[in-house]
Amino acid sequence: MQTLLIFFYIVISISLIFLILLQQGKGSDIGSAFGGGSSNAMFGSSSPSNPLTKATAILSAVFLIVSLSITYISRNSGEK
């Protein structure tokens, strides 16, 4: 069971990395990080979330649940 969860953990982490890298940045350019350009939009414009953002949020929640499950199972396996 623990090996299967670790396999899912690795698959989820790799797919989460790809989903994050596929998303478009909210900043305008590297110049906006140093005060140039639109300094009022520090966190980017608030636009409706696209399916890629929703998939990232769901996958990160699954990542957290699998991580806690692996920790719980590995902790209880040593008590036998």
Coordinates of N, CA and C in Angstrom, one line a residue:
M1 N 0.8 -1.2 0.0 CA 0.0 0.0 0.0 C 0.9 1.3 0.0
Q2 N 1.9 1.2 0.8 CA 2.8 2.4 0.9 C 3.5 2.6 -0.4
T3 N 3.9 1.5 -1.1 CA 4.6 1.7 -2.4 C 3.7 2.2 -3.4
L4 N 2.5 1.9 -3.4 CA 1.5 2.4 -4.4 C 1.3 3.9 -4.1
L5 N 1.2 4.3 -2.9 CA 1.0 5.7 -2.6 C 2.3 6.5 -3.0
I6 N 3.4 6.0 -2.8 CA 4.7 6.7 -3.2 C 4.7 6.8 -4.7
F7 N 4.2 5.8 -5.4 CA 4.2 5.9 -6.9 C 3.2 7.0 -7.3
F8 N 2.0 7.1 -6.7 CA 1.1 8.1 -7.0 C 1.7 9.5 -6.6
Y9 N 2.4 9.5 -5.5 CA 3.0 10.8 -5.0 C 4.0 11.3 -6.1
I10 N 4.8 10.4 -6.7 CA 5.8 10.9 -7.7 C 5.1 11.3 -8.9
V11 N 4.0 10.6 -9.4 CA 3.3 10.9 -10.6 C 2.6 12.3 -10.4
I12 N 2.0 12.5 -9.2 CA 1.3 13.7 -9.0 C 2.3 14.9 -8.9
S13 N 3.4 14.7 -8.3 CA 4.4 15.8 -8.2 C 4.9 16.2 -9.6
I14 N 5.2 15.2 -10.4 CA 5.7 15.5 -11.8 C 4.6 16.2 -12.6
S15 N 3.4 15.8 -12.5 CA 2.3 16.4 -13.3 C 2.0 17.8 -12.7
L16 N 2.2 18.0 -11.4 CA 2.0 19.3 -10.8 C 3.1 20.3 -11.3
I17 N 4.3 19.8 -11.4 CA 5.4 20.7 -11.9 C 5.0 21.1 -13.4
F18 N 4.6 20.2 -14.2 CA 4.2 20.5 -15.6 C 3.0 21.5 -15.6
L19 N 2.1 21.3 -14.8 CA 0.9 22.2 -14.8 C 1.3 23.6 -14.4
I20 N 2.2 23.7 -13.4 CA 2.7 25.0 -13.0 C 3.5 25.7 -14.1
L21 N 4.3 24.9 -14.8 CA 5.1 25.5 -15.8 C 4.3 25.9 -17.0
L22 N 3.2 25.3 -17.3 CA 2.4 25.6 -18.4 C 1.6 26.9 -18.2
Q23 N 1.4 27.3 -17.0 CA 0.6 28.5 -16.7 C 1.3 29.8 -17.1
Q24 N 0.5 30.7 -17.6 CA 1.1 32.0 -18.0 C 1.3 32.9 -16.8
G25 N 2.4 33.6 -16.8 CA 2.8 34.4 -15.6 C 1.8 35.6 -15.6
K26 N 1.6 36.2 -14.4 CA 0.7 37.3 -14.2 C 1.5 38.6 -14.3
G27 N 2.8 38.6 -14.2 CA 3.6 39.8 -14.3 C 3.8 40.2 -15.7
S28 N 4.1 41.4 -16.0 CA 4.3 41.9 -17.3 C 5.7 41.5 -17.9
D29 N 6.7 41.7 -17.0 CA 8.1 41.3 -17.5 C 9.0 41.4 -16.2
I30 N 10.3 41.1 -16.4 CA 11.2 41.1 -15.3 C 11.4 42.6 -14.8
G31 N 11.1 43.6 -15.6 CA 11.3 44.9 -15.2 C 10.2 45.3 -14.2
S32 N 9.1 44.7 -14.2 CA 8.1 45.1 -13.2 C 8.4 44.6 -11.8
A33 N 9.3 43.6 -11.7 CA 9.8 43.2 -10.4 C 10.6 44.2 -9.7
F34 N 11.3 45.1 -10.5 CA 12.2 46.0 -9.9 C 11.6 47.4 -9.9
G35 N 10.3 47.6 -10.0 CA 9.7 48.9 -9.9 C 9.3 49.5 -11.2
G36 N 9.6 49.0 -12.3 CA 9.2 49.5 -13.6 C 7.9 49.0 -14.0
G37 N 7.2 49.7 -14.9 CA 6.0 49.2 -15.4 C 4.8 49.4 -14.4
S38 N 4.0 48.5 -14.3 CA 2.8 48.6 -13.5 C 3.1 48.2 -12.1
S39 N 3.4 49.1 -11.2 CA 3.7 48.8 -9.9 C 2.5 48.6 -9.0
N40 N 1.3 49.0 -9.5 CA 0.1 48.9 -8.7 C -0.4 47.4 -8.7
A41 N -0.2 46.7 -9.8 CA -0.6 45.4 -9.9 C 0.4 44.4 -9.3
M42 N 0.6 44.4 -8.0 CA 1.6 43.6 -7.4 C 1.4 42.1 -7.6
F43 N 0.2 41.7 -7.5 CA -0.1 40.3 -7.6 C -0.8 39.9 -8.9
G44 N -0.8 40.8 -9.9 CA -1.4 40.6 -11.2 C -2.9 40.9 -11.2
S45 N -3.5 40.9 -12.3 CA -4.9 41.3 -12.4 C -5.7 40.1 -12.0
S46 N -6.8 40.4 -11.4 CA -7.7 39.3 -10.9 C -8.7 39.0 -12.1
S47 N -8.4 37.9 -12.7 CA -9.2 37.5 -13.8 C -9.9 36.1 -13.4
P48 N -11.0 35.8 -14.1 CA -11.6 34.5 -13.7 C -10.6 33.3 -14.0
S49 N -10.6 32.4 -13.1 CA -9.7 31.3 -13.2 C -10.0 30.4 -14.4
N50 N -9.0 30.0 -15.1 CA -9.1 29.1 -16.2 C -9.1 27.6 -15.7
P51 N -9.4 26.7 -16.6 CA -9.3 25.3 -16.2 C -7.9 24.8 -15.7
L52 N -6.9 25.4 -16.3 CA -5.5 25.0 -15.8 C -5.3 25.4 -14.4
T53 N -5.8 26.5 -14.0 CA -5.7 26.9 -12.6 C -6.5 26.1 -11.6
K54 N -7.7 25.7 -12.1 CA -8.5 24.8 -11.3 C -7.9 23.4 -11.1
A55 N -7.3 22.9 -12.2 CA -6.6 21.6 -12.2 C -5.4 21.6 -11.3
T56 N -4.7 22.8 -11.3 CA -3.5 22.9 -10.4 C -4.0 22.9 -8.9
A57 N -5.1 23.6 -8.6 CA -5.5 23.6 -7.3 C -6.0 22.2 -6.8
I58 N -6.7 21.5 -7.6 CA -7.2 20.2 -7.3 C -6.0 19.2 -7.1
L59 N -5.1 19.3 -8.0 CA -3.9 18.4 -8.0 C -3.0 18.7 -6.7
S60 N -2.9 20.0 -6.4 CA -2.2 20.3 -5.2 C -2.9 19.8 -3.9
A61 N -4.2 19.8 -3.9 CA -4.9 19.3 -2.7 C -4.7 17.8 -2.7
V62 N -4.8 17.1 -3.8 CA -4.5 15.6 -3.8 C -3.1 15.3 -3.4
F63 N -2.2 16.2 -3.8 CA -0.8 16.0 -3.4 C -0.6 16.1 -1.9
L64 N -1.3 17.1 -1.3 CA -1.3 17.2 0.2 C -1.9 16.0 0.9
I65 N -3.0 15.5 0.4 CA -3.7 14.4 1.0 C -2.8 13.1 0.9
V66 N -2.2 12.9 -0.3 CA -1.3 11.7 -0.4 C -0.1 11.8 0.5
S67 N 0.5 13.0 0.6 CA 1.6 13.2 1.4 C 1.3 12.9 2.9
L68 N 0.2 13.4 3.4 CA -0.2 13.1 4.7 C -0.5 11.6 4.9
S69 N -1.1 11.0 3.9 CA -1.4 9.6 4.0 C -0.1 8.7 4.1
I70 N 0.9 9.1 3.3 CA 2.2 8.4 3.3 C 2.8 8.5 4.7
T71 N 2.7 9.7 5.3 CA 3.3 10.0 6.6 C 2.6 9.2 7.6
Y72 N 1.3 9.1 7.6 CA 0.5 8.4 8.6 C 0.8 6.9 8.5
I73 N 0.8 6.3 7.3 CA 1.1 4.9 7.1 C 2.5 4.5 7.5
S74 N 3.5 5.3 7.2 CA 4.9 5.0 7.5 C 5.1 5.2 9.0
R75 N 4.3 6.0 9.7 CA 4.5 6.2 11.1 C 3.8 5.0 11.9
N76 N 2.7 4.6 11.4 CA 2.0 3.4 12.0 C 2.6 2.1 11.7
S77 N 3.4 2.0 10.6 CA 4.0 0.7 10.3 C 5.2 0.3 11.2
G78 N 5.8 1.3 11.8 CA 6.9 1.1 12.8 C 6.4 0.6 14.1
E79 N 5.1 0.7 14.4 CA 4.6 0.3 15.7 C 4.3 -1.2 15.9
K80 N 4.4 -1.9 14.8 CA 4.0 -3.3 14.8 C 5.0 -4.2 15.6

